[in-house]
Short mmCIF file of C-alpha atoms in Angstrom, two decimals:
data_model
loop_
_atom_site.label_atom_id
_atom_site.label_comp_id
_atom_site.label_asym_id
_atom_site.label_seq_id
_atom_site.Cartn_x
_atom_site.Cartn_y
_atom_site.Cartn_z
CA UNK A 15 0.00 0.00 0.00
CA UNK A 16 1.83 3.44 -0.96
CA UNK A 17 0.17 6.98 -0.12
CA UNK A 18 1.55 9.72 -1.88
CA UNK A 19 1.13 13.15 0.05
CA UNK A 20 1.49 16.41 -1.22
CA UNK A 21 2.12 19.16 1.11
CA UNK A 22 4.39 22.53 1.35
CA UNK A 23 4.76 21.86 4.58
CA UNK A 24 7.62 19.39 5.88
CA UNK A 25 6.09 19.02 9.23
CA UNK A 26 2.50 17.83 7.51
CA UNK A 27 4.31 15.62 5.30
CA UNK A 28 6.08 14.32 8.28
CA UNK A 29 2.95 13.61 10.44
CA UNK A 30 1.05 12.12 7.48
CA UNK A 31 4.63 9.68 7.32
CA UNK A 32 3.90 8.50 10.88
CA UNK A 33 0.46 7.85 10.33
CA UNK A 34 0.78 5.96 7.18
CA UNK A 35 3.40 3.90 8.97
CA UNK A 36 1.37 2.98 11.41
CA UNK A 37 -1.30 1.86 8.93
CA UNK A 38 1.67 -0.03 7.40
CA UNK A 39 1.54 2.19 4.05
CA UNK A 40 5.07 3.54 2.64
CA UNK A 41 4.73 7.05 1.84
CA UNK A 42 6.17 9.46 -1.25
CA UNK A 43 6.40 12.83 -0.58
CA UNK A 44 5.90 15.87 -3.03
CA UNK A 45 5.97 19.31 -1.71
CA UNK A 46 3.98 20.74 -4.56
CA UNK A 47 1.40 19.91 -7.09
CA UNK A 48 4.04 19.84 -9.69
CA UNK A 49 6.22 17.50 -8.35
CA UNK A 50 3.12 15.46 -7.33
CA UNK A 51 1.90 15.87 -10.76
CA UNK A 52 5.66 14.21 -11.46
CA UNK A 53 6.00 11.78 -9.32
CA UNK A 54 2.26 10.15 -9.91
CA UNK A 55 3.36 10.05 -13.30
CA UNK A 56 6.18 7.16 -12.22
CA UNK A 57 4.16 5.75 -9.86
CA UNK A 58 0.78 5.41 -10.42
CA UNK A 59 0.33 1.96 -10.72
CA UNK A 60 1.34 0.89 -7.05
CA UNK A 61 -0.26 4.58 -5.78
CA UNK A 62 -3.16 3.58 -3.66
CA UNK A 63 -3.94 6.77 -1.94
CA UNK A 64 -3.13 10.89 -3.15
CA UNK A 65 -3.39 13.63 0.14
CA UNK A 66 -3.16 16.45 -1.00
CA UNK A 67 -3.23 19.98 0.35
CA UNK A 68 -5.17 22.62 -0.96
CA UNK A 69 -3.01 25.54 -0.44
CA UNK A 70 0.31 25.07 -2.17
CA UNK A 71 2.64 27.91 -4.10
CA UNK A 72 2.67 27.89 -8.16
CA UNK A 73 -0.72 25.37 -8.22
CA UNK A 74 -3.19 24.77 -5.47
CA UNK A 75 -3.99 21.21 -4.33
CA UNK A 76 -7.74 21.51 -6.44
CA UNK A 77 -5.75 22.13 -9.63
CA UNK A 78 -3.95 19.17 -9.07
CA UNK A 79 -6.84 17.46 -8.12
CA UNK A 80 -8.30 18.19 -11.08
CA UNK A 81 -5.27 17.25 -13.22
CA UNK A 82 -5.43 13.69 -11.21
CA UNK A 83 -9.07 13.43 -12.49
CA UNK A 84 -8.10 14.32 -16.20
CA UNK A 85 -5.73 11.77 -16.47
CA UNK A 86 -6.85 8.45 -17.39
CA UNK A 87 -3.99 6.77 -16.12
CA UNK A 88 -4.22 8.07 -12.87
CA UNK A 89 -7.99 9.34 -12.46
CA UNK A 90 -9.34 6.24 -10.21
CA UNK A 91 -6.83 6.91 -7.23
CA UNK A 92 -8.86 8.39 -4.65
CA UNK A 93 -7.58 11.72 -3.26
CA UNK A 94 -8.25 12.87 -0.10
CA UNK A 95 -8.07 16.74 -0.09
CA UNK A 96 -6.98 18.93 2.96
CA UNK A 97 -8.23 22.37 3.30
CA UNK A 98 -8.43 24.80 6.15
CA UNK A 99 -11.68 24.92 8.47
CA UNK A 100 -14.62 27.23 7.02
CA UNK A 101 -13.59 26.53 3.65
CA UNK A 102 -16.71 24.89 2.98
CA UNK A 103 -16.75 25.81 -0.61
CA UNK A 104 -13.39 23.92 -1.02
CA UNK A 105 -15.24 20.91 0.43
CA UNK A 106 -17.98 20.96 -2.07
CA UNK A 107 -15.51 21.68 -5.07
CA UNK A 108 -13.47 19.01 -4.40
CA UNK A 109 -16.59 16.64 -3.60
CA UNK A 110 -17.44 18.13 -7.53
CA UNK A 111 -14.09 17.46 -8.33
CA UNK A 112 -13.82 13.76 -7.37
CA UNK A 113 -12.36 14.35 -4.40
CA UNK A 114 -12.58 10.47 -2.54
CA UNK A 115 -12.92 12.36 1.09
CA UNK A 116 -11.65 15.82 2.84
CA UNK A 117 -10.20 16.47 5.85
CA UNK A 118 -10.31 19.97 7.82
CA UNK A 119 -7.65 21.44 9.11
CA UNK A 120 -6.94 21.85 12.50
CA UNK A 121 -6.96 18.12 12.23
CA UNK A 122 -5.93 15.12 14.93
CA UNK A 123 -3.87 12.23 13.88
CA UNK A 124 -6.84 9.92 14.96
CA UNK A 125 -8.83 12.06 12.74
CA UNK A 126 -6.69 11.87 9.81
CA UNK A 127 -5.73 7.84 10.66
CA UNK A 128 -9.48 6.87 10.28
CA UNK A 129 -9.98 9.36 7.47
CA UNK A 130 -7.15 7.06 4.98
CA UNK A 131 -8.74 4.13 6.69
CA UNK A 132 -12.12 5.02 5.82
CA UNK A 133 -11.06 6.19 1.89
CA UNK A 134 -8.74 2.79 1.72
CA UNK A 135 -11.69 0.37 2.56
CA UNK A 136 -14.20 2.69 0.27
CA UNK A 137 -12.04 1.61 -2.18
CA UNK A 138 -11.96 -1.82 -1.28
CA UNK A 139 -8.56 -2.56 -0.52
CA UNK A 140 -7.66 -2.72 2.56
CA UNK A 141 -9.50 -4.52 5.66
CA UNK B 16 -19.72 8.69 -9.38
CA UNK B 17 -20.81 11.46 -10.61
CA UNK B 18 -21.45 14.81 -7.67
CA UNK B 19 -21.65 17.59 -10.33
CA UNK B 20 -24.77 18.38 -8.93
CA UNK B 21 -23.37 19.55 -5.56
CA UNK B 22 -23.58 23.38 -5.57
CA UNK B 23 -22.24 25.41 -2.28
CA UNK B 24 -25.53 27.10 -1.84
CA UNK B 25 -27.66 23.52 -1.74
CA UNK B 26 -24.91 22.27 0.69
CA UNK B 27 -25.87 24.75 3.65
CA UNK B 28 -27.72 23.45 6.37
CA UNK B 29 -30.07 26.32 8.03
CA UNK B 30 -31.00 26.72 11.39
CA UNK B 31 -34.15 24.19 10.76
CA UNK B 32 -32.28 21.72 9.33
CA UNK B 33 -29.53 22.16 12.06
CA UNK B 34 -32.30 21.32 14.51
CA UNK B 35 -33.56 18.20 12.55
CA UNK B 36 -30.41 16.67 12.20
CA UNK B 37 -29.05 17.84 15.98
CA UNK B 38 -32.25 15.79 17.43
CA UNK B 39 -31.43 13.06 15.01
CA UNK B 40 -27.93 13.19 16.06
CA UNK B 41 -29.12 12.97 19.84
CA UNK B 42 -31.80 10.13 19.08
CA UNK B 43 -29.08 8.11 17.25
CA UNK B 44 -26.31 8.27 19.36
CA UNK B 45 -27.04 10.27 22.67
CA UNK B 46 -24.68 13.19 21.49
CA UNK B 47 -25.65 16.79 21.92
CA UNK B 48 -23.90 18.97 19.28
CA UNK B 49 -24.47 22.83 20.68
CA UNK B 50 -25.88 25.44 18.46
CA UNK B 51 -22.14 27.32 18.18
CA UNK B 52 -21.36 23.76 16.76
CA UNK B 53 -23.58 24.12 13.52
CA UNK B 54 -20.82 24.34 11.17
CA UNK B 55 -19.58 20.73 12.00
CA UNK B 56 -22.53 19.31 10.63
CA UNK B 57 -21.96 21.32 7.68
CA UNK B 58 -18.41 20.61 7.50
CA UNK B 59 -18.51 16.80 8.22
CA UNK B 60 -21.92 15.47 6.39
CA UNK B 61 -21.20 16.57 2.85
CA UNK B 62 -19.36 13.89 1.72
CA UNK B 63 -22.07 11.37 3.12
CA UNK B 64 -24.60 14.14 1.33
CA UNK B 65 -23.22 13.25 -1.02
CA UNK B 66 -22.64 9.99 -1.59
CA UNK B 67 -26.09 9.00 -0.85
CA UNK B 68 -26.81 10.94 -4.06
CA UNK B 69 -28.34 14.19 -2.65
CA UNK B 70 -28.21 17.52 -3.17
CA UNK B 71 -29.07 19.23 -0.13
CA UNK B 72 -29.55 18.25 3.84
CA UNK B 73 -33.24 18.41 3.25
CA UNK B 74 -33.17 15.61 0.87
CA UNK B 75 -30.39 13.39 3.16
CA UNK B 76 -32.58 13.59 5.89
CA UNK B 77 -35.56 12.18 3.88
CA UNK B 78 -33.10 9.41 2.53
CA UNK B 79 -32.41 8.65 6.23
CA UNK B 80 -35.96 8.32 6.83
CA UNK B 81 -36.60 6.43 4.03
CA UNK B 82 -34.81 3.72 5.40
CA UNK B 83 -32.88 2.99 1.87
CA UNK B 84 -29.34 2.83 3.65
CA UNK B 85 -29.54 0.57 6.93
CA UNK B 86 -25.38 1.91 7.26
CA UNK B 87 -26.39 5.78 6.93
CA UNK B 88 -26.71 6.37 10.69
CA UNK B 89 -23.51 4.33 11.50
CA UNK B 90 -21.50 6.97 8.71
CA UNK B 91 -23.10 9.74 10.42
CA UNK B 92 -21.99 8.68 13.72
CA UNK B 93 -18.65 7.99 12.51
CA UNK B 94 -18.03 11.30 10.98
CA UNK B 95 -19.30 13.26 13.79
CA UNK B 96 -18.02 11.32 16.53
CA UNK B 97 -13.82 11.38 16.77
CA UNK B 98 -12.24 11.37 20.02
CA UNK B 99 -8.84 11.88 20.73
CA UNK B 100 -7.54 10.05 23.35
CA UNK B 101 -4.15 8.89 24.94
CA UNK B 102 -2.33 6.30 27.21
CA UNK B 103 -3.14 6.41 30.69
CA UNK B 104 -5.20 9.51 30.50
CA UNK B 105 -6.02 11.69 33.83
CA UNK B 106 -3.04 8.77 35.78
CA UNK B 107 -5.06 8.49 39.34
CA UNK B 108 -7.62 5.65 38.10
CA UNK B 109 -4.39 3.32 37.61
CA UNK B 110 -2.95 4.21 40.80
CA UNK B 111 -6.11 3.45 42.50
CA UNK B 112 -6.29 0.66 40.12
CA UNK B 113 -2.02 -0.97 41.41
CA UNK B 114 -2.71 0.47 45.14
CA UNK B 115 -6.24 -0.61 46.34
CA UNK B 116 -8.23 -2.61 43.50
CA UNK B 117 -5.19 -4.98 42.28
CA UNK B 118 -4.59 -6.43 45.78
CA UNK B 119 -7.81 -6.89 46.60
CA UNK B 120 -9.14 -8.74 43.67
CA UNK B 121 -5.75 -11.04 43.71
CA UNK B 122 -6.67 -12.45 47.27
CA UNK B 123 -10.33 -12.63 46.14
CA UNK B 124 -9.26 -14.83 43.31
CA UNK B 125 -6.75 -16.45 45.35
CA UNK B 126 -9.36 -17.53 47.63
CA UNK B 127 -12.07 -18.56 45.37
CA UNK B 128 -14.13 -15.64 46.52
CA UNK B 129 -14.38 -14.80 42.73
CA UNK B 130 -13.32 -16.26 39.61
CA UNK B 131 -12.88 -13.16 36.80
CA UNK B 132 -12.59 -9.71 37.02
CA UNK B 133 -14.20 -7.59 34.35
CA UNK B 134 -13.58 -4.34 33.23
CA UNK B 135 -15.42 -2.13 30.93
CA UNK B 136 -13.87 0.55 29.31
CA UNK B 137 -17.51 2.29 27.75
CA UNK B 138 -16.24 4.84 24.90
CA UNK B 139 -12.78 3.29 24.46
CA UNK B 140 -12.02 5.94 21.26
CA UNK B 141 -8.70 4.28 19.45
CA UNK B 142 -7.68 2.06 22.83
CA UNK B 143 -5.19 3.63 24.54
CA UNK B 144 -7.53 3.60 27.95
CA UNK B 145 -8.28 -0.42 27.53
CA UNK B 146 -4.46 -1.35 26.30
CA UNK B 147 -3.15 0.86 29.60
CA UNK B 148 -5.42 -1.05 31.72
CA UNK B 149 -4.35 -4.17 30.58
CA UNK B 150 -0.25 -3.40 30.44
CA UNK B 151 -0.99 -1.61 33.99
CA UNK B 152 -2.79 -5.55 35.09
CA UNK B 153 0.09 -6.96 33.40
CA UNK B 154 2.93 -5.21 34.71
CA UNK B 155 1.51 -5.47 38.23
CA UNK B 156 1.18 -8.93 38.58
CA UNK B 157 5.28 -9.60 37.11
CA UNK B 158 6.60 -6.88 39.75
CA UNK B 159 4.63 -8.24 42.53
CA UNK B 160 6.02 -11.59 40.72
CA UNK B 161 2.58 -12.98 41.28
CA UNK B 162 2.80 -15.97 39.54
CA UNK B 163 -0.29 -18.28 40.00
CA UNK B 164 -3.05 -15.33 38.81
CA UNK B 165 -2.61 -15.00 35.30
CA UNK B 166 -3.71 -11.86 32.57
CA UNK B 167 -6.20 -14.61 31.87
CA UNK B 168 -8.16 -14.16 35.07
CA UNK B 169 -8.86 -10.38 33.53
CA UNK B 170 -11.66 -9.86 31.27
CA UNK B 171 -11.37 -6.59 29.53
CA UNK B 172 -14.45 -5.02 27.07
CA UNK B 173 -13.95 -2.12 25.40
CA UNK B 174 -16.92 -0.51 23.73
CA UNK B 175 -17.16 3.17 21.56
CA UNK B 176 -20.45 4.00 19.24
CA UNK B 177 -18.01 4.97 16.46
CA UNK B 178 -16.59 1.90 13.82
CA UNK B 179 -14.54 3.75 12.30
CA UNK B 180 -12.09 4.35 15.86
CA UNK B 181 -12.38 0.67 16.77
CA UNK B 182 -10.39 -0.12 13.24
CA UNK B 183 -7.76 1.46 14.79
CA UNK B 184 -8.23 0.37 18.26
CA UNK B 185 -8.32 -3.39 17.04
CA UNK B 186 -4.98 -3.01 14.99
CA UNK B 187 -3.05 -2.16 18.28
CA UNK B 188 -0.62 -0.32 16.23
CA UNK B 189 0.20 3.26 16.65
CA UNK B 190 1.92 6.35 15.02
CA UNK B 191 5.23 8.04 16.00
CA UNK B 192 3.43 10.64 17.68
CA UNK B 193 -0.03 8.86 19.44
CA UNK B 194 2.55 6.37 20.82
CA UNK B 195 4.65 9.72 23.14
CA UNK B 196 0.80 10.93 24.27
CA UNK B 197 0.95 10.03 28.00
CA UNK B 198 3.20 6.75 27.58
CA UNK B 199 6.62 6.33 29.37
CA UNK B 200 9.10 4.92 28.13
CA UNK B 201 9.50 1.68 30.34
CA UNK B 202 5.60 0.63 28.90
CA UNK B 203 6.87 1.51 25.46
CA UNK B 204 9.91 -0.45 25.43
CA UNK B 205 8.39 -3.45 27.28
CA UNK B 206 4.98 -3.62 25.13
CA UNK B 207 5.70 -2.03 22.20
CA UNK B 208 8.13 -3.37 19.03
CA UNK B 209 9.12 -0.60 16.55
CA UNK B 210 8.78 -1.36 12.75
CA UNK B 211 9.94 1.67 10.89
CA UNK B 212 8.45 5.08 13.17
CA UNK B 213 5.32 3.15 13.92
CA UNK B 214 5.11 0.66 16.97
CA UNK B 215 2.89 -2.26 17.51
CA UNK B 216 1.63 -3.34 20.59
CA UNK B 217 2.25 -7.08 22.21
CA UNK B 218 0.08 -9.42 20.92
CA UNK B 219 -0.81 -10.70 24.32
CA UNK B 220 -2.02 -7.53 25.30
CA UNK B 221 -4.12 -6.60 22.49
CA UNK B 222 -5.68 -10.13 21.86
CA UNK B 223 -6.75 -9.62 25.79
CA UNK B 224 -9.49 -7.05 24.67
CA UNK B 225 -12.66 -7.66 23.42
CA UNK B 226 -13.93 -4.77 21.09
CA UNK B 227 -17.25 -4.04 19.99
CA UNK B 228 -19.25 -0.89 18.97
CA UNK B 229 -21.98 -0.33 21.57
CA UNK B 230 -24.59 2.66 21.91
CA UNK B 231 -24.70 3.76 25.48
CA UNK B 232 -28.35 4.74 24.57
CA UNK B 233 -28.90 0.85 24.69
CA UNK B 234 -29.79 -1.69 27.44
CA UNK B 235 -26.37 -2.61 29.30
CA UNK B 236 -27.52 -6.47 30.57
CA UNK B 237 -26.06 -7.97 27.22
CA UNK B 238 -22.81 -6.92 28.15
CA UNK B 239 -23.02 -8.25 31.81
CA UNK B 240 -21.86 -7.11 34.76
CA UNK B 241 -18.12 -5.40 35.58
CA UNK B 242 -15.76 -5.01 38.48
CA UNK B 243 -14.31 -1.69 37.11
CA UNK B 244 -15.93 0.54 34.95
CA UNK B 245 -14.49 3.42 32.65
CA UNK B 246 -16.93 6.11 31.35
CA UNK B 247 -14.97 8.55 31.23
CA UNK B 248 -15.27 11.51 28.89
CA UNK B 249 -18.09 10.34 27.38
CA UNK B 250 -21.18 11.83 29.03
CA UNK B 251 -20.06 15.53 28.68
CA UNK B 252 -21.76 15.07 25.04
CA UNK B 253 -25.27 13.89 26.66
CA UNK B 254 -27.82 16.06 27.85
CA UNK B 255 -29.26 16.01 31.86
CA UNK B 256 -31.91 13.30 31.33
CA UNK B 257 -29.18 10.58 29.34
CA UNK B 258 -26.53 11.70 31.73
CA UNK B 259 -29.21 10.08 35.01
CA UNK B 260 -30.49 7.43 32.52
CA UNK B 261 -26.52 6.16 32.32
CA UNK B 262 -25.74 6.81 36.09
CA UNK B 263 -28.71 4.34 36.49
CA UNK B 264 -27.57 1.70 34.00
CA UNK B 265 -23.68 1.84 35.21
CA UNK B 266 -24.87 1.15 38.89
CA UNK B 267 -26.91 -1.82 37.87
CA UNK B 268 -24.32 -3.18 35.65
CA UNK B 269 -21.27 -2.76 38.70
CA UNK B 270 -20.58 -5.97 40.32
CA UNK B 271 -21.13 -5.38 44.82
CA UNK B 272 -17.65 -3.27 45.34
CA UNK B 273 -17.45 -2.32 41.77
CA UNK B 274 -16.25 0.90 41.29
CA UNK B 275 -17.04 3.59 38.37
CA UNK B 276 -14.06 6.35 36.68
CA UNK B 277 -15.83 8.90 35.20
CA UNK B 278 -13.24 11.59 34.62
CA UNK B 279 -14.76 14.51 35.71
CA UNK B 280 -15.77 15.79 38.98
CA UNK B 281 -18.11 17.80 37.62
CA UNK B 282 -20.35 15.07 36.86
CA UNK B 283 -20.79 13.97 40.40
CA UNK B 284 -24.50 15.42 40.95
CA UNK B 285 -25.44 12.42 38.78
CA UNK B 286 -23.76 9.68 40.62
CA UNK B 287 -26.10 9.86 43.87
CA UNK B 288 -28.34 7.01 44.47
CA UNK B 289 -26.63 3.85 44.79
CA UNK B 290 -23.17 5.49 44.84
CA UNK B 291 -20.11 6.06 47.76
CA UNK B 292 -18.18 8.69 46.64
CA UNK B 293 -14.36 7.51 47.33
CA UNK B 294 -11.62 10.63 47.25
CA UNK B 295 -8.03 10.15 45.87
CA UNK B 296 -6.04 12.82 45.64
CA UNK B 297 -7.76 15.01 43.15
CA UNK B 298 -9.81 12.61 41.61
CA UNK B 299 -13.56 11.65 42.82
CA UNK B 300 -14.42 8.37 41.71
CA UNK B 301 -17.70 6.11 42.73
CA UNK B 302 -18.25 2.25 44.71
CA UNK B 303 -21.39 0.43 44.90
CA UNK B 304 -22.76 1.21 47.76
CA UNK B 305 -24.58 -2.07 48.96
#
C-alpha cells in the first residue's frame, strides 16, 4: 500500500509519514502539485492513496486534483483533499471534483488515521 | 460517481435543518452537538450528502428516513463522533487501580471468593484507555512476581459507538506521535516493538481485549456485569436526562464493590443514588454502595 502526500509543509508531510506507517503504508512525498503531478506520473500503478493539500505555491492542491481526475492513467486513485476549516466551498468543489474524502484542518492524527482508513476500505482494498 | 450536482448554496444546512439533524444526532447516538457547533454538521456530512446521491440536507434527511441505507446512521456517527484520546489519561484511576483494586481482587481470586474480574472501558475511542489497563494488570502482577493469577483471570471489554475508531483500536498499532501521548518509556519499550516510526503493541495484550461498537443509549444487561468501569469523557456530550439514565444503568451493571471512573468531577451530581463517593487525591471516583 503506498500513499503519496502532497504538502508545502515538511512538518504535515512528516505527520502524514507517521500515520501511514502505522497503517503499514510507505509514503512518497511531493511538496507541490508539480512534483506530485511528477512523481504520480512514475508511480501510479502501485499509488493507492493521493493527500493532498489545498493551499500550495505555483498550483493549489484543487488544480492538481483536477489534473489527477483528467488523467486516465491516474484518475481512479482516490484523493483525499486537505483544506483549512470554514472553507466549505473547497469541500464541495473538491466533492465536484472527485475528491474520494476531505479532511479539515486543524486536524488530529486519529482524525486523519481513520480518514485514509475510511477512503482505503471505500475503495476496497484494505480490511 | 458522478457529484456535479453539488452546488455550495444547496450544501448549507439552516437553522431548521440544524435542529432536525441535531435531534437526530441525539436520538441516534445520545450526542448533543451545541448550536455554536452548527458548522460541524456542515463541515462533516457533505461527503455522506453526497454519496447517498443528494443535493441538499433536506433531501439526506428524507433518505435517512426512508430507510434505503440501513449503514447511513452508522456513517453519520462515525463522521461526527472522533475522540482523541491517549495512554493512561487523567493517571489516578491506575494508581487506584495498582494500590487498592489490584490487591484486593488477587486475594479474592486467590481464595475462590471470585473467579474473573471484568472491566469495561464504555467509549474506548482508538484504545489507549483499555491497552493501559491491561499493560498496567500486566505489569503489576510480574513486579509483585505474582505468579499463579494469570492476565487470563482479567476480562477486559472495550466498547465506543463509532466503527470507524475501533479499526484502529483493534490493529493495536500506533503512530510516532499517538505512541509519546501520556506513555513512558519503560511501557513503550516493554509492550511495544518498533517497525519503521510506527510501533505495535504485544500481541498478548491486544488479543486480551474484546472490542465491539456499543450505543450507550442501549440496554447494558447484554454486556453483563463489571468489576471496574471506565466512562470517562463520554457523558459531557449527553444532555441532563441521558446523563441520570446512564448513572442508572452503570450502577446496575457494577458488580457489589465495583467501582465507576468517570473523569470529571463535575459530573458527580449524577452519581447519587446507589453510589459512595471515594476521594483520591484530586480525583472523585464512585463504589457500589450495597
Amino acid at each position: 500500500m503506498k500513499l503519496l502526500v502532497v504538502d508545502d509543509s515538511q512538518v504535515l508531510r512528516k505527520v502524514v509519514r507517521a500515520v501511514a506507517d502505522a497503517l503499514e503504508m510507505e509514503t512518497e512525498e511531493a511538496r507541490d502539485g508539480i512534483e506530485a503531478l511528477e512523481k504520480l506520473g512514475e508511480i501510479y500503478g502501485e499509488t493507492d492513496l493521493v493527500l493532498l493539500d489545498w493551499n500550495m505555491p505555483e498550483m493549489s492542491g484543487y488544480d492538481v486534483l483536477v489534473e489527477i481526475k483528467k488523467n486516465e492513467k491516474y484518475k481512479d486513485i482516490p484523493v483525499m483533499m486537505v483544506t483549512t476549516q470554514g472553507q466549505r466551498s473547497n469541500i464541495v468543489a473538491a466533492i465536484r471534483a472527485g475528491a474520494a474524502n476531505y479532511l479539515t484542518k486543524p486536524f488530529t492524527v486519529t482524525e486523519l488515521e481513520t480518514k485514509i482508513l475510511e477512503c482505503l476500505q471505500e475503495d476496497g482494498d484494505y480490511l | 460517481m458522478d457529484y456535479s450536482y453539488l452546488s455550495l448554496e444547496t450544501a448549507r444546512m439552516d437553522d431548521k435543518e440544524f435542529a432536525v439533524f441535531r435531534d437526530y444526532l441525539c436520538k441516534s447516538s445520545g450526542i448533543l452537538v451545541p448550536p455554536d457547533k452548527a458548522y460541524l454538521f456542515e463541515m462533516r456530512l457533505v461527503k455522506v450528502m453526497a454519496d447517498a446521491g443528494c443535493e441538499n440536507f433536506g433531501e439526506l434527511y428524507r433518505y435517512i428516513v426512508s430507510g434505503k441505507d440501513p449503514q447511513i446512521t452508522q456513517k453519520i456517527i462515525n463522521a461526527m463522533v472522533i475522540n482523541e484520546t491517549l495512554w493512561f489519561r487523567d493517571s489516578l484511576p491506575w494508581r487506584v487501580l495498582e494500590e487498592d483494586l489490584l490487591p484486593r481482587y488477587i486475594a479474592e481470586l486467590r481464595s475462590s471468593a471470585r473467579n474473573k474480574v471484568r472491566f469495561w472501558f464504555s467509549a474506548v475511542s482508538t484504545g489507549q484507555e483499555a491497552y493501559s489497563t491491561v499493560m498496567c494488570v500486566d505489569n503489576y502482577l510480574k513486579r509483585k512476581l505474582v505468579r499463579d493469577i494469570q492476565l487470563s483471570d482479567f476480562e477486559f471489554v472495550a466498547t465506543d459507538i463509532s466503527s470507524r475508531v475501533l479499526d484502529v483500536a483493534k490493529r493495536g498499532r500506533y503512530d510516532a506521535i499517538s505512541i509519546r501521548r501520556g506513555l513512558d518509556d519503560a511501557y513503550r519499550e516493554k509492550y511495544f516493538t518498533q517497525d519503521k516510526s510506527a510501533w505495535e503493541l504485544d500481541p498478548r495484550i491486544r488479543d486480551a481485549v474484546r472490542f465491539s461498537r456499543f450505543n450507550l443509549q442501549h440496554s447494558f444487561l447484554p454486556l453483563g456485569s463489571f468489576d471496574v468501569i471506565f466512562c470517562r469523557y463520554a457523558l459531557i456530550y449527553f444532555g441532563d436526562e441521558l446523563k441520570r439514565e446512564i448513572s442508572g444503568k452503570l450502577r446496575r451493571a457494577l458488580n457489589r464493590d465495583g467501582v465507576l471512573f468517570v473523569g470529571n468531577s463535575a459530573m458527580s451530581d449524577y452519581f447519587r443514588d446507589g453510589y459512595e463517593h471515594v476521594h483520591y487525591k484530586n480525583l472523585t471516583y464512585f463504589k457500589a454502595s450495597n
